[in-house]
Amino acid sequence: MSDEEEIILSELADDELVEQMMDDLYDGMKDEIEEGVNILLERGWTPYDILTKALVAGMTIVGHDFRDGILFVPEVLLAANAMKAGMAILKPLLVETGAPRMGKMVIGTVKGDIHDIGKNLVAMMMEGAGFEVVDLGINNAVEAYLEALESEQPDILGMSALLTTTMPYMKVVIDTLIAQGKRDDYIVLVGGAPLNEEFGRAIGADAYCRDAAVAVETAKEFVARKHNQMAAG
Ligand code: B12
C-alpha cells in the first residue's frame, strides 16, 4: 500500500479479500484474519475453501520467505498465531458435519518438534469427517504415543514432523511397536512437509499423506479395509 488509506475488508471483492488476507497472515494480523474468515463465511464460502485458499495458501508464502531468510522465527510465530485464530473459527464448522462415526485416531507431533499447525489441521479435518481424534500435542516421545495407544485403543496412529532432524523419530516409534508385537494393531499414517511417500514406506508406515484432505481419504480407505478384513475373518 502506497498510502495510509484504511482498507475496509468487507468492501473488497472475494479475490481481493483473499489477497489481503494472505498479506495480513504474512504480517501476523490476527484480528484481520478473524474478520476476513468471518466475512468469507458470511459470503457463503465453505470452511474448507477458506482454510485451503486463504489460510494454507497464505502460510505457504510465509514458508517460502522463512526458507529464504526474509522472515524470521518471531514473524513466523505471529503468522502462525493469526492462522490458528482463523482455524479456531472454522473448527466447529468443519466438525459439525454430522458425518457418521468412522473410527478413532491418536495424533501427535514427534519428539523435538513443536510445529503443530498441519497436525491441528489434520485433526480438524478428521473430526469433520466423523473420526474421533485424540490430540497428543507436540514433542511426543515414544512413551507418550504408546501410553495413548494403550488407553485410547484407536484405529489409527498419526504422526507429524516438520523437520528433517525429527522425521526419523517416526521410525523409532514404529520400530518400538514392532518390537512389542503391536504394529499390526494400528493403521499408521505419517505427514509433514519434509516427508514423502518413499520415506513413509521406508519407515514402515501404512501411508504418507501430503495434506489433510488426503489424510481423510486415506484414513477412510484403510478403516474400511480393516473392517472388511474383520468381517471376512
Ligand atoms: C510456521 C513454522 C514455524 C513456527 C511453528 C508454529 C506452530 N505452532 O506450528 C515456528 C516459528 C515456531 C517454527 C520454528 C522452527 N522452524 Co519452522 N516452519 C514453519 C513453516 C513456515 C510453516 C509450517 C506450517 O505450519 N505449514 C502449514 C501447514 C498447514 O502445513 P504442514 O505443516 O506441511 O501440514 C500439512 C501436511 O504436511 C500434512 N500433515 C502434517 N502433519 C501431518 C500428520 C499426519 C498424520 C498426516 C496424515 C498429515 C500431516 O497435512 C497438513 C495439512 O494439509 C515451515 C515452512 C514449510 N515449508 O513447511 C517452517 C519449517 C518447517 N521450519 C523450519 C525450521 C528450520 C524451524 C526452526 C528450527 C527454526 C529455528 N532456527 O529455530 C524451528 C524449530 C522448532 C522445533 N524444534 O520444532 C524449516 C525446516 C527445515 C528442515 N529441513 O528441517 C522449515 C521447512 C522452514 C525452512 N525452509 O527453513 N517454524
Short mmCIF file of C-alpha atoms and ligand atoms in Angstrom, two decimals:
data_model
loop_
_atom_site.label_atom_id
_atom_site.label_comp_id
_atom_site.label_asym_id
_atom_site.label_seq_id
_atom_site.Cartn_x
_atom_site.Cartn_y
_atom_site.Cartn_z
CA MET A 1 0.00 0.00 0.00
CA SER A 2 1.41 3.30 -1.07
CA ASP A 3 -0.82 5.46 1.09
CA GLU A 4 -2.29 5.30 4.56
CA GLU A 5 -5.81 4.67 3.42
CA GLU A 6 -7.52 2.21 5.71
CA ILE A 7 -8.66 -0.97 4.00
CA ILE A 8 -12.23 -1.97 4.76
CA LEU A 9 -12.13 -5.74 4.38
CA SER A 10 -15.87 -6.09 3.91
CA GLU A 11 -15.77 -3.78 0.88
CA LEU A 12 -13.28 -5.93 -1.02
CA ALA A 13 -14.34 -8.39 -3.70
CA ASP A 14 -13.67 -12.04 -2.81
CA ASP A 15 -10.39 -12.36 -4.70
CA GLU A 16 -9.06 -9.05 -3.33
CA LEU A 17 -10.10 -10.06 0.15
CA VAL A 18 -8.25 -13.37 -0.14
CA GLU A 19 -5.15 -11.50 -1.39
CA GLN A 20 -5.45 -9.11 1.53
CA MET A 21 -5.83 -11.99 3.99
CA MET A 22 -2.64 -13.53 2.69
CA ASP A 23 -0.89 -10.20 3.32
CA ASP A 24 -2.45 -9.96 6.76
CA LEU A 25 -1.41 -13.51 7.60
CA TYR A 26 2.10 -12.67 6.46
CA ASP A 27 2.06 -9.68 8.80
CA GLY A 28 0.65 -11.75 11.67
CA MET A 29 -2.51 -9.66 11.94
CA LYS A 30 -4.76 -11.91 13.96
CA ASP A 31 -7.82 -9.63 14.22
CA GLU A 32 -7.86 -9.01 10.48
CA ILE A 33 -7.60 -12.73 9.77
CA GLU A 34 -10.54 -13.41 12.07
CA GLU A 35 -12.52 -10.67 10.36
CA GLY A 36 -11.63 -11.97 6.89
CA VAL A 37 -12.65 -15.51 7.78
CA ASN A 38 -16.00 -14.28 9.11
CA ILE A 39 -16.65 -12.19 6.02
CA LEU A 40 -15.95 -15.14 3.70
CA LEU A 41 -18.24 -17.33 5.78
CA GLU A 42 -20.99 -14.72 5.51
CA ARG A 43 -20.47 -14.71 1.77
CA GLY A 44 -21.15 -18.43 1.67
CA TRP A 45 -17.62 -19.77 1.34
CA THR A 46 -17.20 -23.27 2.72
CA PRO A 47 -14.91 -23.60 5.75
CA TYR A 48 -12.70 -25.92 3.70
CA ASP A 49 -12.23 -23.37 0.91
CA ILE A 50 -11.38 -20.64 3.40
CA LEU A 51 -8.90 -22.95 5.07
CA THR A 52 -7.12 -24.00 1.89
CA LYS A 53 -7.47 -20.98 -0.40
CA ALA A 54 -6.79 -18.24 2.14
CA LEU A 55 -5.06 -19.64 5.24
CA VAL A 56 -2.96 -22.53 3.95
CA ALA A 57 -2.12 -20.63 0.76
CA GLY A 58 -1.00 -17.67 2.88
CA MET A 59 1.10 -19.89 5.13
CA THR A 60 2.82 -21.32 2.06
CA ILE A 61 4.08 -17.83 1.17
CA VAL A 62 5.28 -17.35 4.75
CA GLY A 63 7.09 -20.69 4.44
CA HIS A 64 8.92 -19.63 1.30
CA ASP A 65 10.12 -16.37 2.80
CA PHE A 66 11.16 -18.11 6.01
CA ARG A 67 13.19 -20.54 3.96
CA ASP A 68 14.76 -17.70 2.01
CA GLY A 69 15.75 -15.77 5.12
CA ILE A 70 13.31 -12.91 4.50
CA LEU A 71 11.18 -13.77 7.55
CA PHE A 72 12.45 -14.95 10.93
CA VAL A 73 11.04 -17.01 13.79
CA PRO A 74 9.25 -14.16 15.63
CA GLU A 75 7.41 -13.08 12.49
CA VAL A 76 6.55 -16.65 11.57
CA LEU A 77 5.21 -17.19 15.09
CA LEU A 78 2.90 -14.21 14.67
CA ALA A 79 1.74 -15.55 11.32
CA ALA A 80 1.16 -18.95 12.93
CA ASN A 81 -0.91 -17.35 15.69
CA ALA A 82 -3.02 -15.49 13.16
CA MET A 83 -3.53 -18.73 11.25
CA LYS A 84 -4.57 -20.53 14.43
CA ALA A 85 -7.09 -17.79 15.21
CA GLY A 86 -8.64 -18.29 11.78
CA MET A 87 -8.63 -22.06 12.23
CA ALA A 88 -10.35 -21.71 15.61
CA ILE A 89 -13.35 -20.08 13.91
CA LEU A 90 -13.50 -22.78 11.26
CA LYS A 91 -13.01 -25.77 13.54
CA PRO A 92 -16.56 -26.06 14.92
CA LEU A 93 -17.94 -25.64 11.41
CA LEU A 94 -15.73 -28.38 10.00
CA VAL A 95 -16.56 -30.64 12.88
CA GLU A 96 -20.35 -30.26 12.91
CA THR A 97 -20.95 -32.08 9.65
CA GLY A 98 -22.91 -34.82 11.37
CA ALA A 99 -20.86 -37.39 9.50
CA PRO A 100 -21.27 -40.97 10.76
CA ARG A 101 -18.64 -42.16 13.21
CA MET A 102 -15.74 -43.51 11.17
CA GLY A 103 -13.18 -44.60 13.75
CA LYS A 104 -10.66 -43.21 16.17
CA MET A 105 -7.26 -41.57 15.69
CA VAL A 106 -4.46 -40.68 18.05
CA ILE A 107 -2.28 -37.94 16.56
CA GLY A 108 0.80 -36.03 17.70
CA THR A 109 3.92 -34.23 16.57
CA VAL A 110 7.09 -36.20 17.29
CA LYS A 111 9.75 -35.54 19.88
CA GLY A 112 11.93 -32.49 19.27
CA ASP A 113 9.37 -30.87 17.01
CA ILE A 114 6.99 -28.09 18.00
CA HIS A 115 5.26 -27.47 14.65
CA ASP A 116 1.57 -28.12 15.11
CA ILE A 117 -0.44 -26.21 12.52
CA GLY A 118 -0.50 -29.03 9.98
CA LYS A 119 -1.26 -31.61 12.65
CA ASN A 120 -4.09 -29.46 14.01
CA LEU A 121 -5.48 -29.14 10.53
CA VAL A 122 -5.41 -32.89 10.02
CA ALA A 123 -7.11 -33.37 13.40
CA MET A 124 -9.81 -30.86 12.46
CA MET A 125 -10.49 -32.40 9.08
CA MET A 126 -10.56 -35.90 10.52
CA GLU A 127 -13.09 -34.80 13.13
CA GLY A 128 -15.10 -33.17 10.40
CA ALA A 129 -15.13 -36.47 8.53
CA GLY A 130 -16.52 -38.27 11.57
CA PHE A 131 -13.39 -39.60 13.26
CA GLU A 132 -12.87 -39.23 16.98
CA VAL A 133 -9.47 -37.60 17.42
CA VAL A 134 -7.21 -37.66 20.45
CA ASP A 135 -4.56 -34.98 20.01
CA LEU A 136 -1.35 -35.50 21.95
CA GLY A 137 0.06 -32.12 21.00
CA ILE A 138 3.72 -31.54 20.20
CA ASN A 139 7.07 -33.02 21.18
CA ASN A 140 5.91 -36.58 21.83
CA ALA A 141 8.36 -39.24 22.94
CA VAL A 142 7.68 -42.86 22.05
CA GLU A 143 6.34 -43.47 25.56
CA ALA A 144 3.64 -40.83 25.08
CA TYR A 145 2.44 -42.48 21.89
CA LEU A 146 2.45 -45.94 23.46
CA GLU A 147 0.54 -44.80 26.52
CA ALA A 148 -2.12 -43.14 24.38
CA LEU A 149 -2.44 -46.16 22.10
CA GLU A 150 -2.92 -48.35 25.15
CA SER A 151 -5.50 -46.15 26.84
CA GLU A 152 -7.37 -44.95 23.75
CA GLN A 153 -7.28 -48.07 21.57
CA PRO A 154 -7.57 -46.09 18.31
CA ASP A 155 -7.78 -47.48 14.79
CA ILE A 156 -5.18 -45.02 13.55
CA LEU A 157 -1.92 -43.58 14.78
CA GLY A 158 -0.94 -40.31 13.11
CA MET A 159 2.49 -38.75 13.45
CA SER A 160 3.59 -35.34 12.22
CA ALA A 161 7.12 -33.96 11.72
CA LEU A 162 8.21 -30.75 10.01
CA LEU A 163 11.95 -31.01 10.48
CA THR A 164 14.38 -33.28 8.67
CA THR A 165 16.03 -33.80 12.05
CA THR A 166 12.84 -35.04 13.74
CA MET A 167 11.26 -37.12 11.00
CA PRO A 168 13.48 -40.17 11.68
CA TYR A 169 11.85 -40.33 15.12
CA MET A 170 8.75 -41.74 13.48
CA LYS A 171 10.75 -44.86 12.75
CA VAL A 172 11.70 -45.12 16.42
CA VAL A 173 8.00 -45.22 17.30
CA ILE A 174 7.14 -47.75 14.58
CA ASP A 175 10.13 -49.96 15.47
CA THR A 176 9.04 -49.94 19.10
CA LEU A 177 5.54 -51.04 18.06
CA ILE A 178 7.09 -53.84 16.00
CA ALA A 179 9.31 -54.92 18.89
CA GLN A 180 6.26 -55.09 21.16
CA GLY A 181 4.25 -57.03 18.58
CA LYS A 182 1.70 -54.22 18.29
CA ARG A 183 2.46 -52.78 14.88
CA ASP A 184 -0.43 -54.52 13.12
CA ASP A 185 -2.96 -53.30 15.67
CA TYR A 186 -2.92 -49.81 14.14
CA ILE A 187 -3.07 -48.03 10.83
CA VAL A 188 -0.05 -45.74 10.87
CA LEU A 189 -0.32 -42.52 8.87
CA VAL A 190 2.52 -40.01 8.69
CA GLY A 191 2.78 -36.49 7.34
CA GLY A 192 4.65 -33.20 7.36
CA ALA A 193 6.29 -31.02 4.73
CA PRO A 194 9.71 -32.75 4.51
CA LEU A 195 8.27 -36.28 4.19
CA ASN A 196 7.35 -38.15 1.04
CA GLU A 197 5.84 -41.44 0.04
CA GLU A 198 9.18 -43.17 -0.16
CA PHE A 199 10.07 -42.11 3.37
CA GLY A 200 6.72 -43.35 4.64
CA ARG A 201 7.34 -46.72 3.04
CA ALA A 202 10.94 -46.91 4.28
CA ILE A 203 10.00 -46.42 7.92
CA GLY A 204 7.13 -48.91 7.73
CA ALA A 205 4.13 -46.57 7.89
CA ASP A 206 0.93 -47.62 6.14
CA ALA A 207 0.79 -44.36 4.25
CA TYR A 208 2.26 -40.90 3.86
CA CYS A 209 -0.38 -38.20 3.30
CA ARG A 210 0.61 -34.94 1.70
CA ASP A 211 -2.26 -32.93 3.15
CA ALA A 212 -5.27 -33.11 5.42
CA ALA A 213 -7.71 -33.95 2.64
CA VAL A 214 -5.57 -36.89 1.56
CA ALA A 215 -5.27 -37.92 5.20
CA VAL A 216 -9.06 -38.15 5.48
CA GLU A 217 -9.42 -40.12 2.26
CA THR A 218 -6.59 -42.48 3.18
CA ALA A 219 -7.92 -42.99 6.70
CA LYS A 220 -11.39 -43.85 5.37
CA GLU A 221 -9.93 -46.31 2.90
CA PHE A 222 -7.79 -48.11 5.46
CA VAL A 223 -10.53 -48.24 8.08
CA ALA A 224 -12.98 -49.69 5.54
CA ARG A 225 -10.39 -52.27 4.53
CA LYS A 226 -9.75 -53.16 8.18
CA HIS A 227 -13.47 -53.63 8.83
CA ASN A 228 -13.85 -55.77 5.71
CA GLN A 229 -10.97 -57.95 6.82
CA MET A 230 -12.54 -58.32 10.24
CA ALA A 231 -15.88 -59.22 8.69
CA ALA A 232 -14.20 -61.77 6.39
CA GLY A 233 -12.07 -63.24 9.16
C1 B12 B 1 5.14 -21.98 10.98
C2 B12 B 1 6.54 -22.52 11.04
C3 B12 B 1 7.23 -22.46 12.25
C4 B12 B 1 6.57 -21.97 13.54
C5 B12 B 1 5.70 -23.12 14.11
C6 B12 B 1 4.45 -22.62 14.79
C7 B12 B 1 3.49 -23.74 15.06
N1 B12 B 1 2.75 -23.57 16.13
O1 B12 B 1 3.40 -24.73 14.37
C8 B12 B 1 7.84 -21.66 14.43
C9 B12 B 1 8.20 -20.21 14.25
C10 B12 B 1 7.67 -21.96 15.92
C11 B12 B 1 8.88 -22.54 13.77
C12 B12 B 1 10.04 -22.94 14.40
C13 B12 B 1 11.08 -23.60 13.76
N2 B12 B 1 11.17 -23.92 12.47
CO1 B12 B 1 9.66 -23.84 11.31
N3 B12 B 1 8.39 -23.56 9.88
C14 B12 B 1 7.17 -23.06 9.87
C15 B12 B 1 6.64 -23.03 8.42
C16 B12 B 1 6.84 -21.61 7.88
C17 B12 B 1 5.20 -23.42 8.17
C18 B12 B 1 4.77 -24.77 8.70
C19 B12 B 1 3.27 -24.84 8.62
O2 B12 B 1 2.58 -24.60 9.60
N4 B12 B 1 2.74 -25.07 7.42
C20 B12 B 1 1.29 -25.08 7.15
C21 B12 B 1 0.72 -26.48 7.39
C22 B12 B 1 -0.79 -26.44 7.07
O3 B12 B 1 1.33 -27.38 6.52
P1 B12 B 1 2.10 -28.72 7.05
O4 B12 B 1 2.62 -28.49 8.39
O5 B12 B 1 3.00 -29.18 5.99
O6 B12 B 1 0.91 -29.77 7.21
C23 B12 B 1 0.17 -30.34 6.14
C24 B12 B 1 0.82 -31.62 5.57
O7 B12 B 1 2.20 -31.67 5.74
C25 B12 B 1 0.08 -32.74 6.22
N5 B12 B 1 0.48 -33.21 7.56
C26 B12 B 1 1.16 -32.59 8.53
N6 B12 B 1 1.25 -33.35 9.62
C27 B12 B 1 0.59 -34.48 9.37
C28 B12 B 1 0.39 -35.61 10.15
C29 B12 B 1 -0.34 -36.67 9.65
C30 B12 B 1 -0.59 -37.87 10.48
C31 B12 B 1 -0.81 -36.62 8.30
C32 B12 B 1 -1.55 -37.77 7.76
C33 B12 B 1 -0.60 -35.49 7.51
C34 B12 B 1 0.10 -34.43 8.05
O8 B12 B 1 -1.22 -32.21 6.33
C35 B12 B 1 -1.12 -30.84 6.75
C36 B12 B 1 -2.37 -30.10 6.36
O9 B12 B 1 -2.64 -30.13 4.99
C37 B12 B 1 7.60 -24.09 7.74
C38 B12 B 1 7.77 -23.95 6.22
C39 B12 B 1 7.23 -25.12 5.43
N7 B12 B 1 7.51 -25.09 4.17
O10 B12 B 1 6.65 -26.04 5.94
C40 B12 B 1 8.88 -23.90 8.55
C41 B12 B 1 9.92 -25.02 8.64
C42 B12 B 1 9.24 -26.37 8.81
N8 B12 B 1 10.69 -24.68 9.92
C43 B12 B 1 11.92 -24.87 9.78
C44 B12 B 1 12.86 -24.62 10.82
C45 B12 B 1 14.32 -24.79 10.45
C46 B12 B 1 12.43 -24.23 12.10
C47 B12 B 1 13.35 -23.98 13.32
C48 B12 B 1 14.48 -25.00 13.52
C49 B12 B 1 13.87 -22.56 13.19
C50 B12 B 1 14.86 -22.11 14.24
N9 B12 B 1 16.01 -21.76 13.77
O11 B12 B 1 14.57 -22.12 15.40
C51 B12 B 1 12.33 -24.01 14.48
C52 B12 B 1 12.18 -25.45 15.03
C53 B12 B 1 11.45 -25.55 16.31
C54 B12 B 1 11.19 -27.01 16.66
N10 B12 B 1 12.01 -27.60 17.50
O12 B12 B 1 10.26 -27.61 16.15
C55 B12 B 1 12.31 -25.42 8.42
C56 B12 B 1 12.66 -26.93 8.45
C57 B12 B 1 13.85 -27.22 7.58
C58 B12 B 1 14.21 -28.65 7.62
N11 B12 B 1 14.65 -29.12 6.50
O13 B12 B 1 14.13 -29.35 8.58
C59 B12 B 1 11.07 -25.04 7.55
C60 B12 B 1 10.79 -26.00 6.38
C61 B12 B 1 11.34 -23.62 7.00
C62 B12 B 1 12.58 -23.53 6.13
N12 B12 B 1 12.50 -23.83 4.88
O14 B12 B 1 13.61 -23.21 6.60
N13 B12 B 1 8.54 -22.85 12.48
#
